[in-house]
mmCIF file of C-alpha atoms in Angstrom:
data_model
loop_
_atom_site.group_PDB
_atom_site.id
_atom_site.type_symbol
_atom_site.label_atom_id
_atom_site.label_comp_id
_atom_site.label_asym_id
_atom_site.label_seq_id
_atom_site.Cartn_x
_atom_site.Cartn_y
_atom_site.Cartn_z
ATOM 1 C CA MET A 1 19.557 21.120 -87.452
ATOM 2 C CA LYS A 2 21.869 20.836 -90.428
ATOM 3 C CA VAL A 3 20.550 21.521 -93.893
ATOM 4 C CA SER A 4 22.372 20.445 -96.998
ATOM 5 C CA PRO A 5 23.153 23.282 -99.416
ATOM 6 C CA THR A 6 21.547 21.092 -102.085
ATOM 7 C CA PHE A 7 18.147 21.614 -100.457
ATOM 8 C CA ALA A 8 18.666 25.300 -99.692
ATOM 9 C CA PRO A 9 16.134 27.827 -101.007
ATOM 10 C CA THR A 10 16.833 29.673 -104.219
ATOM 11 C CA LEU A 11 17.388 33.415 -104.338
ATOM 12 C CA LYS A 12 13.816 33.821 -105.572
ATOM 13 C CA THR A 13 12.528 31.994 -102.484
ATOM 14 C CA PHE A 14 14.812 34.074 -100.262
ATOM 15 C CA HIS A 15 13.478 37.282 -101.842
ATOM 16 C CA GLN A 16 9.896 36.049 -101.422
ATOM 17 C CA ARG A 17 10.505 35.433 -97.718
ATOM 18 C CA LEU A 18 12.071 38.856 -97.280
ATOM 19 C CA LEU A 19 9.096 40.482 -98.996
ATOM 20 C CA ALA A 20 6.634 38.434 -96.923
ATOM 21 C CA ASP A 21 8.410 39.713 -93.793
ATOM 22 C CA PHE A 22 8.174 43.294 -95.001
ATOM 23 C CA GLY A 23 6.320 44.427 -91.922
ATOM 24 C CA ASP A 24 7.893 46.451 -89.147
ATOM 25 C CA ALA A 25 11.437 45.228 -89.790
ATOM 26 C CA ILE A 26 13.260 42.850 -92.099
ATOM 27 C CA THR A 27 14.177 39.574 -90.450
ATOM 28 C CA THR A 28 16.489 37.002 -91.995
ATOM 29 C CA ASP A 29 16.598 34.450 -89.211
ATOM 30 C CA ARG A 30 13.317 32.623 -89.850
ATOM 31 C CA SER A 31 14.708 30.170 -92.386
ATOM 32 C CA GLY A 32 17.675 29.123 -90.264
ATOM 33 C CA MET A 33 19.826 29.465 -93.367
ATOM 34 C CA PRO A 34 23.127 31.395 -93.368
ATOM 35 C CA THR A 35 21.874 34.441 -95.283
ATOM 36 C CA ILE A 36 22.558 37.449 -93.019
ATOM 37 C CA GLN A 37 25.747 38.344 -94.907
ATOM 38 C CA PHE A 38 23.748 38.816 -98.111
ATOM 39 C CA SER A 39 20.543 40.341 -96.731
ATOM 40 C CA LEU A 40 21.427 43.987 -97.420
ATOM 41 C CA VAL A 41 22.568 43.422 -101.011
ATOM 42 C CA SER A 42 19.501 41.233 -101.584
ATOM 43 C CA MET A 43 17.228 44.009 -100.355
ATOM 44 C CA LEU A 44 19.024 46.558 -102.541
ATOM 45 C CA GLU A 45 18.490 44.294 -105.552
ATOM 46 C CA LEU A 46 14.790 44.144 -104.737
ATOM 47 C CA ALA A 47 14.761 47.946 -104.567
ATOM 48 C CA ASP A 48 16.383 48.033 -108.010
ATOM 49 C CA LYS A 49 13.523 45.845 -109.267
ATOM 50 C CA GLY A 50 10.987 48.331 -107.901
ATOM 51 C CA ALA A 51 9.743 46.295 -104.928
ATOM 52 C CA PHE A 52 10.339 49.336 -102.682
ATOM 53 C CA SER A 53 12.665 52.355 -102.379
ATOM 54 C CA ILE A 54 16.223 52.414 -101.071
ATOM 55 C CA GLU A 55 14.953 54.690 -98.295
ATOM 56 C CA LYS A 56 12.523 51.925 -97.297
ATOM 57 C CA VAL A 57 15.443 49.452 -97.132
ATOM 58 C CA VAL A 58 17.229 51.790 -94.697
ATOM 59 C CA GLU A 59 14.071 52.193 -92.658
ATOM 60 C CA LYS A 60 13.320 48.467 -92.419
ATOM 61 C CA MET A 61 16.892 47.211 -91.930
ATOM 62 C CA SER A 62 18.235 49.927 -89.640
ATOM 63 C CA HIS A 63 15.671 52.254 -88.093
ATOM 64 C CA ALA A 64 12.891 49.718 -87.461
ATOM 65 C CA PRO A 65 15.000 47.034 -85.700
ATOM 66 C CA ALA A 66 16.510 49.675 -83.386
ATOM 67 C CA GLN A 67 13.047 50.990 -82.572
ATOM 68 C CA MET A 68 11.385 47.582 -82.309
ATOM 69 C CA TYR A 69 13.994 46.241 -79.867
ATOM 70 C CA GLU A 70 14.411 49.646 -78.193
ATOM 71 C CA ILE A 71 18.167 49.695 -78.725
ATOM 72 C CA ARG A 72 19.624 52.954 -77.441
ATOM 73 C CA ASN A 73 21.635 55.216 -79.746
ATOM 74 C CA ARG A 74 21.530 52.916 -82.772
ATOM 75 C CA GLY A 75 19.731 52.676 -86.080
ATOM 76 C CA PHE A 76 20.015 56.319 -87.154
ATOM 77 C CA ILE A 77 22.730 58.767 -88.164
ATOM 78 C CA ARG A 78 22.336 61.295 -85.372
ATOM 79 C CA LYS A 79 24.568 63.283 -83.049
ATOM 80 C CA GLY A 80 25.316 61.177 -79.961
ATOM 81 C CA TYR A 81 24.457 57.886 -81.691
ATOM 82 C CA GLN A 82 26.948 55.122 -82.396
ATOM 83 C CA ALA A 83 28.434 55.348 -85.873
ATOM 84 C CA ASP A 84 27.260 52.019 -87.304
ATOM 85 C CA LEU A 85 27.463 52.527 -91.062
ATOM 86 C CA VAL A 86 27.693 50.424 -94.205
ATOM 87 C CA LEU A 87 29.095 51.819 -97.440
ATOM 88 C CA VAL A 88 27.733 50.075 -100.518
ATOM 89 C CA ARG A 89 28.567 50.495 -104.185
ATOM 90 C CA PRO A 90 25.912 49.983 -106.862
ATOM 91 C CA ASP A 91 26.725 48.479 -110.264
ATOM 92 C CA SER A 92 29.526 46.348 -108.806
ATOM 93 C CA ALA A 93 28.889 42.814 -109.991
ATOM 94 C CA TRP A 94 30.276 39.967 -107.893
ATOM 95 C CA THR A 95 29.325 36.339 -107.461
ATOM 96 C CA VAL A 96 28.817 34.484 -104.184
ATOM 97 C CA THR A 97 31.501 31.797 -103.897
ATOM 98 C CA THR A 98 32.759 29.812 -100.927
ATOM 99 C CA ASP A 99 35.815 32.112 -100.856
ATOM 100 C CA CYS A 100 33.724 35.156 -99.929
ATOM 101 C CA ILE A 101 31.369 33.511 -97.422
ATOM 102 C CA LEU A 102 32.217 34.746 -93.930
ATOM 103 C CA SER A 103 29.925 32.512 -91.853
ATOM 104 C CA LYS A 104 31.559 29.639 -90.004
ATOM 105 C CA CYS A 105 29.594 27.025 -91.963
ATOM 106 C CA LYS A 106 31.233 28.252 -95.216
ATOM 107 C CA TRP A 107 28.214 27.682 -97.450
ATOM 108 C CA SER A 108 25.239 29.712 -98.524
ATOM 109 C CA PRO A 109 22.019 28.965 -100.367
ATOM 110 C CA LEU A 110 22.995 31.930 -102.543
ATOM 111 C CA GLU A 111 26.234 30.407 -103.880
ATOM 112 C CA GLY A 112 26.542 31.095 -107.584
ATOM 113 C CA HIS A 113 24.274 34.158 -107.536
ATOM 114 C CA THR A 114 25.683 37.393 -108.946
ATOM 115 C CA PHE A 115 24.785 40.517 -107.000
ATOM 116 C CA HIS A 116 25.081 44.025 -108.419
ATOM 117 C CA TRP A 117 25.537 45.845 -105.113
ATOM 118 C CA LYS A 118 28.690 45.402 -103.072
ATOM 119 C CA VAL A 119 29.360 46.127 -99.406
ATOM 120 C CA GLU A 120 32.708 47.902 -99.414
ATOM 121 C CA LYS A 121 33.084 49.026 -95.811
ATOM 122 C CA THR A 122 31.312 48.494 -92.510
ATOM 123 C CA PHE A 123 31.872 50.735 -89.508
ATOM 124 C CA VAL A 124 30.821 49.623 -86.022
ATOM 125 C CA ASN A 125 30.914 52.273 -83.292
ATOM 126 C CA GLY A 126 32.900 54.393 -85.755
ATOM 127 C CA HIS A 127 35.568 51.691 -86.137
ATOM 128 C CA LEU A 128 36.305 50.312 -89.627
ATOM 129 C CA LEU A 129 35.491 46.646 -89.067
ATOM 130 C CA TYR A 130 35.100 45.388 -92.645
ATOM 131 C CA ASP A 131 37.111 46.768 -95.548
ATOM 132 C CA ASN A 132 36.659 45.175 -98.995
ATOM 133 C CA GLY A 133 36.790 41.593 -97.760
ATOM 134 C CA THR A 134 39.091 42.109 -94.784
ATOM 135 C CA ILE A 135 37.711 41.940 -91.250
ATOM 136 C CA ASP A 136 39.459 43.464 -88.252
ATOM 137 C CA GLU A 137 39.476 40.339 -86.070
ATOM 138 C CA ASN A 138 40.951 42.247 -83.112
ATOM 139 C CA TYR A 139 38.105 44.706 -82.644
ATOM 140 C CA ARG A 140 35.364 43.876 -80.188
ATOM 141 C CA GLY A 141 32.129 45.848 -80.282
ATOM 142 C CA GLN A 142 30.244 47.411 -77.436
ATOM 143 C CA GLU A 143 27.433 45.903 -75.448
ATOM 144 C CA LEU A 144 24.041 46.955 -76.760
ATOM 145 C CA ARG A 145 21.977 49.027 -74.370
ATOM 146 C CA PHE A 146 18.216 48.777 -74.301
ATOM 147 C CA ARG A 147 15.723 51.317 -73.003
#
């Protein structure tokens, strides 16, 4: 199903859906909209507004999904676990434009919104996969293992 960006939900609606889902884990797939790229910075903005703590964001977006889906050696920073890490910088204003959208569809319902948190680096299995807008297209991750 294709949805025109004109009819896409606003950031307020997106935040309301994230908060409504604030159960065991944060899910961003229910709307069918291309929002996964901006889910972490959206959650951090909500933390800034006092909706919950940054520690709760980590719990709901990292620990809880790994536990809920019983993914082995993921979701925590622990000896023997895969080094899946995201480095974010607060107070780094940037605006969502088509140039920075990484999804294949090249649009987002959040176009035009200015975020104040920025993902600077993403490590997958200890490998630097994303570095300030540049993706290592040659790296392939590892198969997830479930209990």
